[in-house]
Short mmCIF file of N, CA and C and ligand atoms in Angstrom, two decimals:
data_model
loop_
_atom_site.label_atom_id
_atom_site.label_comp_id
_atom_site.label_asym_id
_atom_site.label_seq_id
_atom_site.Cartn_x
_atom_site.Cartn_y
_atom_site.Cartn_z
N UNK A 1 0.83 -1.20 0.00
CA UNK A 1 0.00 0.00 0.00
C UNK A 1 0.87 1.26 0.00
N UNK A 2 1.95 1.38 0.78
CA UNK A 2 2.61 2.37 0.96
C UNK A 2 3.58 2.61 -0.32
N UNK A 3 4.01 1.11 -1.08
CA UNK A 3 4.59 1.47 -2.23
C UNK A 3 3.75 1.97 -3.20
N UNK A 4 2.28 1.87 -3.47
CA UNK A 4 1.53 2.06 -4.32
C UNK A 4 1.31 3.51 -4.44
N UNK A 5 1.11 3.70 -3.06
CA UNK A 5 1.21 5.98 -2.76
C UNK A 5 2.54 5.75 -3.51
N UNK A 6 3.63 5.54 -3.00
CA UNK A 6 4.72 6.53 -3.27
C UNK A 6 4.87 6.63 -4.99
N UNK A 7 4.53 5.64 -5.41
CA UNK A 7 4.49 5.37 -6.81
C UNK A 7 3.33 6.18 -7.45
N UNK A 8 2.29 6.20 -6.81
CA UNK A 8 1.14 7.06 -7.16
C UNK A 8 1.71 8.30 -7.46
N UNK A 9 2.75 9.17 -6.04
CA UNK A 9 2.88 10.02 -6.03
C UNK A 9 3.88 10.30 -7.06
N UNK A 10 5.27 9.57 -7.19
CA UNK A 10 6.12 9.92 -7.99
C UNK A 10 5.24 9.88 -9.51
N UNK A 11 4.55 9.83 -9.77
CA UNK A 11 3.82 9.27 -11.20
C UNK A 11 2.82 10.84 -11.39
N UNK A 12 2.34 11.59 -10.25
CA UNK A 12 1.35 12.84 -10.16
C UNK A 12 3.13 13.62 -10.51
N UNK A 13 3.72 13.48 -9.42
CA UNK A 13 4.72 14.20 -9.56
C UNK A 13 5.54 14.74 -10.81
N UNK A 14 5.35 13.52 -11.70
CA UNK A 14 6.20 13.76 -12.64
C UNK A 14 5.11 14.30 -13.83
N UNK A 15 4.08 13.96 -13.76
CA UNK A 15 2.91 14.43 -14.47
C UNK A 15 2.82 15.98 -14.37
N UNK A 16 3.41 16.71 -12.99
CA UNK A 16 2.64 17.90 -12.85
C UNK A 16 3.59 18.65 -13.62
N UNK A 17 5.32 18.34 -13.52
CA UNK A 17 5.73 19.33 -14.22
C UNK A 17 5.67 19.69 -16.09
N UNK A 18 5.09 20.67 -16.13
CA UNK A 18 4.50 21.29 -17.44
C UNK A 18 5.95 21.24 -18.40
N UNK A 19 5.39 21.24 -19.16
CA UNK A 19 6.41 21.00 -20.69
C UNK A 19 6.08 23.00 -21.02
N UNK A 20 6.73 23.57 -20.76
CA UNK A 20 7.12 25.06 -20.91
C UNK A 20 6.93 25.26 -22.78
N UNK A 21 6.41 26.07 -22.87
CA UNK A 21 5.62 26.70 -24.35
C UNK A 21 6.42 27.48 -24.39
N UNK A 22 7.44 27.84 -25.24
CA UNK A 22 8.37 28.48 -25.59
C UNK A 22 7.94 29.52 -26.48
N UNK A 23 7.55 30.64 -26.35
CA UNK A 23 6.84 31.81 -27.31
C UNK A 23 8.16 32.11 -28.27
N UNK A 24 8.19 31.89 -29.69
CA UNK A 24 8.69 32.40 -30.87
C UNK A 24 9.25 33.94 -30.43
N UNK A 25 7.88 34.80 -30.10
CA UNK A 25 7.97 35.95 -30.33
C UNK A 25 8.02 36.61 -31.84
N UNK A 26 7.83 35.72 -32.89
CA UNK A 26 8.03 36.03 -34.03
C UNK A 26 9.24 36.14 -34.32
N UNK A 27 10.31 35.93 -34.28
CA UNK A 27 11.61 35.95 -34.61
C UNK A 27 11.88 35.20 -35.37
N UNK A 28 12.99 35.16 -36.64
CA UNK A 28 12.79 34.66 -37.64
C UNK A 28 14.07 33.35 -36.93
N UNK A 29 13.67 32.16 -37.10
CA UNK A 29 14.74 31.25 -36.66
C UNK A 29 15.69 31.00 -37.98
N UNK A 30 15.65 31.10 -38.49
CA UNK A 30 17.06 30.87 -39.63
C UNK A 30 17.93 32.21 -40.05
N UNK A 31 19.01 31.75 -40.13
CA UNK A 31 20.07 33.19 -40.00
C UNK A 31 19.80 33.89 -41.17
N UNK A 32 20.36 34.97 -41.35
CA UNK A 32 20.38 35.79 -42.05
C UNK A 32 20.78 35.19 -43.61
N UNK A 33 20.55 35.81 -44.49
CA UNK A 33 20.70 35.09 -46.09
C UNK A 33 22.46 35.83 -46.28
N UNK A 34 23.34 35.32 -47.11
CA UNK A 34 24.23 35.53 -47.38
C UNK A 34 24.45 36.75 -48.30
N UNK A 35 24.80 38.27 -47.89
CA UNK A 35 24.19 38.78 -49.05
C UNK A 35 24.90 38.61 -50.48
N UNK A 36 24.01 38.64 -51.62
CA UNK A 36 24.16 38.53 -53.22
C UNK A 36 25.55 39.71 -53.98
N UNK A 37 25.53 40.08 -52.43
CA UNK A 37 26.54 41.41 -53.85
C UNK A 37 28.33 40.86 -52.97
N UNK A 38 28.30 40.28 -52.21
CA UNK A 38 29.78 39.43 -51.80
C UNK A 38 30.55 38.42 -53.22
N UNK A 39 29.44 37.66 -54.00
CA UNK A 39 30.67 37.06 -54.98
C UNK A 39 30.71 38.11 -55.99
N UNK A 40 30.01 39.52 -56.35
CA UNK A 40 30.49 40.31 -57.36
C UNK A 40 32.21 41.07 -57.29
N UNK A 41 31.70 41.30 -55.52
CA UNK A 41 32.92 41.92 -55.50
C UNK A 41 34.57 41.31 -55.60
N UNK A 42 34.72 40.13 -55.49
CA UNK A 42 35.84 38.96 -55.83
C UNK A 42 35.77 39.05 -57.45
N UNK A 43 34.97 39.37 -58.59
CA UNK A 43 34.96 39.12 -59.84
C UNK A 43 35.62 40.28 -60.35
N UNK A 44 36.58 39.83 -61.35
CA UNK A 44 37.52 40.73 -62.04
C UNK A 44 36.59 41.87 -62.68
N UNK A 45 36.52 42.87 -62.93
CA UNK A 45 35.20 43.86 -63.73
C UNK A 45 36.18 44.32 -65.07
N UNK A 46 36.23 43.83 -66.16
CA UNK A 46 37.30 44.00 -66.99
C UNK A 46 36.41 45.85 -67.79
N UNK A 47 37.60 46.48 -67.79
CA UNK A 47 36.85 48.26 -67.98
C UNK A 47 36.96 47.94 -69.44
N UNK A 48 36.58 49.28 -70.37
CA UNK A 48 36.58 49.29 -71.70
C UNK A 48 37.17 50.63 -71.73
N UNK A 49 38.17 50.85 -73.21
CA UNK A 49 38.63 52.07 -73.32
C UNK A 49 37.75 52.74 -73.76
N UNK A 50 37.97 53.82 -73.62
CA UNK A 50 37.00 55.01 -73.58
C UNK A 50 37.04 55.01 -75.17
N UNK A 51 36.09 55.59 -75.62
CA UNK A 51 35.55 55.63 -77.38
C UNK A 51 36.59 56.38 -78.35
N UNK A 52 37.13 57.17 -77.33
CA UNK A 52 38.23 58.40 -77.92
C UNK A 52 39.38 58.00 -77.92
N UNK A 53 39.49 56.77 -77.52
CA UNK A 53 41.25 55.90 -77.22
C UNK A 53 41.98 56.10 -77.87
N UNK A 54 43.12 56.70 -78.08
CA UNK A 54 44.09 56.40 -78.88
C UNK A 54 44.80 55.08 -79.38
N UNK A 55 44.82 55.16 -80.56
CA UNK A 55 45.07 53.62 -81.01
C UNK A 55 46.37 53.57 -81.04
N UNK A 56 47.20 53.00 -80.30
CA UNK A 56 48.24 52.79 -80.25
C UNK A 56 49.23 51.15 -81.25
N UNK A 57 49.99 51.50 -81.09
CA UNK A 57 51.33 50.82 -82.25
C UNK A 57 52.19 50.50 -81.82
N UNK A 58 52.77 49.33 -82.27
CA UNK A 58 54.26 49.27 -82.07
C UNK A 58 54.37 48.16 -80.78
N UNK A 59 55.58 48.56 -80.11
CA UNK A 59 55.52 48.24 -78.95
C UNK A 59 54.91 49.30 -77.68
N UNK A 60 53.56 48.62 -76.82
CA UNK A 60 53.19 49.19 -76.34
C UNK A 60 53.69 48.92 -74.86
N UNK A 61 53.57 49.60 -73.67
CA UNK A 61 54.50 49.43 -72.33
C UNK A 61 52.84 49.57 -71.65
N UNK A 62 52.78 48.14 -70.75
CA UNK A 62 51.99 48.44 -69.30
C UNK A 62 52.98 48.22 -68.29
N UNK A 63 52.23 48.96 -67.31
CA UNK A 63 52.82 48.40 -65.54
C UNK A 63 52.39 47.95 -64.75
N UNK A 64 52.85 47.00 -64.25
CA UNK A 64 52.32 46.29 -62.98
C UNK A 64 52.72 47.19 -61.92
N UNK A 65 51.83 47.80 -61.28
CA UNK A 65 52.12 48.80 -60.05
C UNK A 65 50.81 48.73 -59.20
N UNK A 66 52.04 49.07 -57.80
CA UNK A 66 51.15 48.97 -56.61
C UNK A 66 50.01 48.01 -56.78
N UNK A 67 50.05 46.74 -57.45
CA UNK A 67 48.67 46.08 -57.04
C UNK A 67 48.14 46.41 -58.42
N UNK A 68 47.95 46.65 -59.17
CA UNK A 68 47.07 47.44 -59.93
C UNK A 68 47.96 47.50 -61.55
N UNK A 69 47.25 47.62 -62.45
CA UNK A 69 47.57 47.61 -64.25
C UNK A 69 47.42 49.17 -64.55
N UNK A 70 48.63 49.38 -64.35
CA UNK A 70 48.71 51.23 -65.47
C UNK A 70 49.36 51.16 -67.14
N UNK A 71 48.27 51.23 -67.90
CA UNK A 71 46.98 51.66 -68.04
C UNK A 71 46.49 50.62 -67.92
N UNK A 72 44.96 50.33 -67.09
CA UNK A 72 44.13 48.97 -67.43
C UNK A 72 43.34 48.72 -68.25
N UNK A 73 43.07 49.72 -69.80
CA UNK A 73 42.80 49.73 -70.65
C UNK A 73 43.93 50.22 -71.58
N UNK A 74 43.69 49.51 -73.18
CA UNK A 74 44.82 50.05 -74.12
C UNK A 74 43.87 49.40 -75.25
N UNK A 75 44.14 50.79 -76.19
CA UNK A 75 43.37 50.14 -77.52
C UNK A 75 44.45 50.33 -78.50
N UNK A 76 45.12 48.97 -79.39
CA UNK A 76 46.27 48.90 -80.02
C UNK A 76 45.82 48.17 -81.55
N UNK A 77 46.94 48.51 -82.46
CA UNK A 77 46.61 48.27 -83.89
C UNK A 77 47.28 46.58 -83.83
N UNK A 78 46.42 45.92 -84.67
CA UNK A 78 47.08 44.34 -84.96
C UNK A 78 48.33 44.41 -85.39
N UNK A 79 49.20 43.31 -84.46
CA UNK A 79 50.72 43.37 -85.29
C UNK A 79 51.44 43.94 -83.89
N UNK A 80 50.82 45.26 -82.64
CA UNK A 80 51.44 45.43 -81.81
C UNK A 80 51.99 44.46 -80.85
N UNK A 81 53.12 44.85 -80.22
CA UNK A 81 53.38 44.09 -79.03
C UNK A 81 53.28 44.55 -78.05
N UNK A 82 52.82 44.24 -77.01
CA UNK A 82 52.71 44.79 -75.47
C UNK A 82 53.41 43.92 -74.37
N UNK A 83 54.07 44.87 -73.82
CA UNK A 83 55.18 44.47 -73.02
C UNK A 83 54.82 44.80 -71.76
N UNK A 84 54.69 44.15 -70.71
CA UNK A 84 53.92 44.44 -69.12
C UNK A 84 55.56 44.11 -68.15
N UNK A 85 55.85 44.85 -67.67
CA UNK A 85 56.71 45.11 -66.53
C UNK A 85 55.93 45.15 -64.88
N UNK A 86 56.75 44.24 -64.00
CA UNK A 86 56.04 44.72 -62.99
C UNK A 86 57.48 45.67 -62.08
N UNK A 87 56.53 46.50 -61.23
CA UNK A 87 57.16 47.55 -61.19
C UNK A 87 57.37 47.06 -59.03
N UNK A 88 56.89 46.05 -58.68
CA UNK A 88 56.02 46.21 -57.46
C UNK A 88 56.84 44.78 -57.08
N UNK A 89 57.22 45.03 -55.84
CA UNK A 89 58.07 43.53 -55.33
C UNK A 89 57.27 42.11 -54.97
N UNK A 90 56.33 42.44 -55.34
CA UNK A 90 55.44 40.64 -55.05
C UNK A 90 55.75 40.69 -56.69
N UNK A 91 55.21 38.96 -56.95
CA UNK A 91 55.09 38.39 -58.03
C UNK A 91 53.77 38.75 -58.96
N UNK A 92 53.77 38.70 -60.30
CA UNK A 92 52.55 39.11 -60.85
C UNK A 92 52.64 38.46 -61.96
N UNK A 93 51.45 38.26 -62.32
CA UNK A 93 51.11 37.19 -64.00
C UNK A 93 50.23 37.92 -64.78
N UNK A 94 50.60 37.85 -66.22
CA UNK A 94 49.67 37.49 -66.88
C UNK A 94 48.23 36.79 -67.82
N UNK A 95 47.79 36.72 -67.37
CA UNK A 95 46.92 35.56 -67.65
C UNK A 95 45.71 35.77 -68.52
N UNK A 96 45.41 35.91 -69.97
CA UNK A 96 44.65 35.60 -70.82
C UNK A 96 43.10 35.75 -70.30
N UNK A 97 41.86 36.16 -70.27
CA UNK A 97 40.69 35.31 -69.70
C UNK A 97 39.68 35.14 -70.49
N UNK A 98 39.68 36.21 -71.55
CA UNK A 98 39.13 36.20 -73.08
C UNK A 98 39.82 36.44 -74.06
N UNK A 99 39.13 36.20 -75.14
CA UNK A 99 39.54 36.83 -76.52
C UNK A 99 40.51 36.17 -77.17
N UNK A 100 40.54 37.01 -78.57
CA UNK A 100 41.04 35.46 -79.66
C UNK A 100 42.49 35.19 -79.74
N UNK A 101 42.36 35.54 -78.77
CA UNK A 101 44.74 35.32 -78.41
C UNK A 101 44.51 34.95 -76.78
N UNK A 102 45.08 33.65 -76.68
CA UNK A 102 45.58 32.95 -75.37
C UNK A 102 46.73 33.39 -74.81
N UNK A 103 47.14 33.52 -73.45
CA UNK A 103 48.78 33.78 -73.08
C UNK A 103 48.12 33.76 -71.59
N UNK A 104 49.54 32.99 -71.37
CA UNK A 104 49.96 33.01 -69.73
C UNK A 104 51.13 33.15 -69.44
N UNK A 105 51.42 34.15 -68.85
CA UNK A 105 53.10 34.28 -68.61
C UNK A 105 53.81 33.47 -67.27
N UNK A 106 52.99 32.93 -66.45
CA UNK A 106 53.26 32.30 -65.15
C UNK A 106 53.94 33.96 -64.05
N UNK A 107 54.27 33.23 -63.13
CA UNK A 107 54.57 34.63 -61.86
C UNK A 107 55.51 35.02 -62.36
N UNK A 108 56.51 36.21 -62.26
CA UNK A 108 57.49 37.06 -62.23
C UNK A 108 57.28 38.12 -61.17
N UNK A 109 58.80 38.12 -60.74
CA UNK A 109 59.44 39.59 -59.99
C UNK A 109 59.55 40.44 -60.15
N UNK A 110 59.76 41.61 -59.24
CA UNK A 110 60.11 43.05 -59.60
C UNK A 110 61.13 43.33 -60.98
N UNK A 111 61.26 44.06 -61.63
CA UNK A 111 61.59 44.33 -62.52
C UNK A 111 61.92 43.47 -63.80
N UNK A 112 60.96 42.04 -63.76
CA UNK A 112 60.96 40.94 -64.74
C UNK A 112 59.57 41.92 -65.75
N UNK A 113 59.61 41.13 -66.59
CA UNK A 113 58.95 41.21 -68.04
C UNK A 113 58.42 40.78 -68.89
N UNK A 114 56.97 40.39 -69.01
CA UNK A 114 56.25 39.78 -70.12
C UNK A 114 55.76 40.41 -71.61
N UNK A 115 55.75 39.79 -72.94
CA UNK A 115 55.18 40.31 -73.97
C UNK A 115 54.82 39.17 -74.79
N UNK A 116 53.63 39.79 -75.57
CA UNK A 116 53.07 39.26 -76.40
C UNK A 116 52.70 39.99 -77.35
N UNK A 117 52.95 39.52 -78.57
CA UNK A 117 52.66 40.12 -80.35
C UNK A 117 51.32 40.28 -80.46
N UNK A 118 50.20 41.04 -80.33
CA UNK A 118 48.80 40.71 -80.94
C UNK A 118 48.66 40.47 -81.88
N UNK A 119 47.83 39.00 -82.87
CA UNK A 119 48.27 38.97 -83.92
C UNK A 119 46.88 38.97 -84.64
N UNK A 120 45.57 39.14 -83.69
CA UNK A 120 44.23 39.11 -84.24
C UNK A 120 43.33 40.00 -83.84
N UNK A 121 42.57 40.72 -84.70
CA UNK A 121 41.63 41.74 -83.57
C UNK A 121 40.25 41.42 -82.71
N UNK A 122 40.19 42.08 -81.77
CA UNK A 122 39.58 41.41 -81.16
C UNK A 122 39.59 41.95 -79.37
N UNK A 123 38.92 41.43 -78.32
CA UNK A 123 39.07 41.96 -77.22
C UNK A 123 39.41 41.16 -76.76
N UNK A 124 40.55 41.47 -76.09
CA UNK A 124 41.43 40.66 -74.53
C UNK A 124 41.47 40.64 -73.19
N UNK A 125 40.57 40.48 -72.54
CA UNK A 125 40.58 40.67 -71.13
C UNK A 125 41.44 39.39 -70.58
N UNK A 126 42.29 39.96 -69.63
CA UNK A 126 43.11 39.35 -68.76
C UNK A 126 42.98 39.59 -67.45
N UNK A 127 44.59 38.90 -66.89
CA UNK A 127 44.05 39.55 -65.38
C UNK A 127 45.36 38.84 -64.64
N UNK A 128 45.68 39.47 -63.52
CA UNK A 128 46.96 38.45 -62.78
C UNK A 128 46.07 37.71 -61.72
N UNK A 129 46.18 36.13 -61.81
CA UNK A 129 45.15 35.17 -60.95
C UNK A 129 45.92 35.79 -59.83
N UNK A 130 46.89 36.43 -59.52
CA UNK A 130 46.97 36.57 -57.86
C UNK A 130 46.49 37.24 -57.41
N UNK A 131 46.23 38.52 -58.22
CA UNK A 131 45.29 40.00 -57.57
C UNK A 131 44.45 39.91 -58.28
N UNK A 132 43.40 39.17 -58.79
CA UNK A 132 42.31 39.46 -59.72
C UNK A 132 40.91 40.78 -59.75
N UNK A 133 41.23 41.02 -58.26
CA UNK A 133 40.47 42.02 -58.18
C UNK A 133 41.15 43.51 -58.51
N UNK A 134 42.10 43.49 -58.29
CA UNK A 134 42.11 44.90 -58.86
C UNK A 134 43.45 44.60 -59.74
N UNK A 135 43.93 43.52 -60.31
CA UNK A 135 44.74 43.63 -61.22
C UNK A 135 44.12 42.91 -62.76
N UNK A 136 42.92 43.35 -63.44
CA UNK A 136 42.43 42.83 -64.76
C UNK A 136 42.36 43.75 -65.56
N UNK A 137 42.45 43.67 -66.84
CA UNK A 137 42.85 44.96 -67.82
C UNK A 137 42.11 44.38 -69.53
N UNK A 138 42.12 45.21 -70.07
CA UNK A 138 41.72 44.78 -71.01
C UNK A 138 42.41 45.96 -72.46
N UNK A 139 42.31 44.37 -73.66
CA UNK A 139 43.06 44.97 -74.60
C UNK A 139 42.23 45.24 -75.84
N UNK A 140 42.14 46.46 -76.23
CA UNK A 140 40.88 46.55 -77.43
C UNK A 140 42.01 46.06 -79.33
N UNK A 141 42.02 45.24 -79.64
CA UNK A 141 43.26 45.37 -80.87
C UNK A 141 42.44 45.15 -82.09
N UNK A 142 42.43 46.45 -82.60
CA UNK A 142 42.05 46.84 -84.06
C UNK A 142 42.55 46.46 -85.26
N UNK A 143 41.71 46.54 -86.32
CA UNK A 143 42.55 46.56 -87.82
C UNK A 143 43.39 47.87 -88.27
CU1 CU B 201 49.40 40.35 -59.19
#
């Protein structure tokens, strides 16, 4: 009899404590969305020369400086060569990413030197895969 109470009781006992209703409050339970404009800014934005470009000849000279392609536009006649110097003590590449002429120069040092003959017209966007964000340039090469 006396086990039957205590069992009775442990059995009310465990019955009475309430399972707690947890109010939302409306709060949104899943985190925040990733925002959409984070993978633009990692993407190379290749510029266009301005309409008034001078069409350049010959052998043409870019620079690899501070991080960055001076000029990052060049609009050049077929047949030119362009010669990219880096000016800046990390390593820097050339690297092809459109257009109807391929080239990769692999890394180079401060005062090393890449060129290539344009031999088709057409638009060239490149870019150094190590700084892609602010080192992509583009080549406009005319008839
Ligand atoms: Cu670079």
């Amino acid at each position: 009899m006396f086990i039957t109470c205590a069992a009775l009781a442990l059995a009310s006992g465990c019955g009475s404590s309430q399972s707690s209703t947890s109010s939302s409050g409306g709060a949104s339970p899943r985190p925040p969305a990733t925002p959409g404009g984070f993978k633009a800014s990692t993407t190379p934005k290749f510029g266009s020369p301005p309409a008034g470009a001078l069409v350049q000849s010959g052998t043409v000279h870019i620079a690899y400086r501070n991080i960055t392609i001076a000029p990052g536009t060049v609009k050049v006649k077929v047949g030119s060569t362009i010669v990219w110097t880096n000016d800046d003590p990390v390593e820097h590449n050339v690297t092809s990413h459109s257009g109807p002429q391929r080239f990769v120069s692999g890394n180079f040092g401060e005062g090393k030197s890449f060129q290539v003959t344009l031999a088709k017209p057409g638009v060239i966007h490149y870019l150094c895969t190590i700084h892609p964000t602010s080192m992509n340039g583009t080549i406009a090469v005319v008839k």
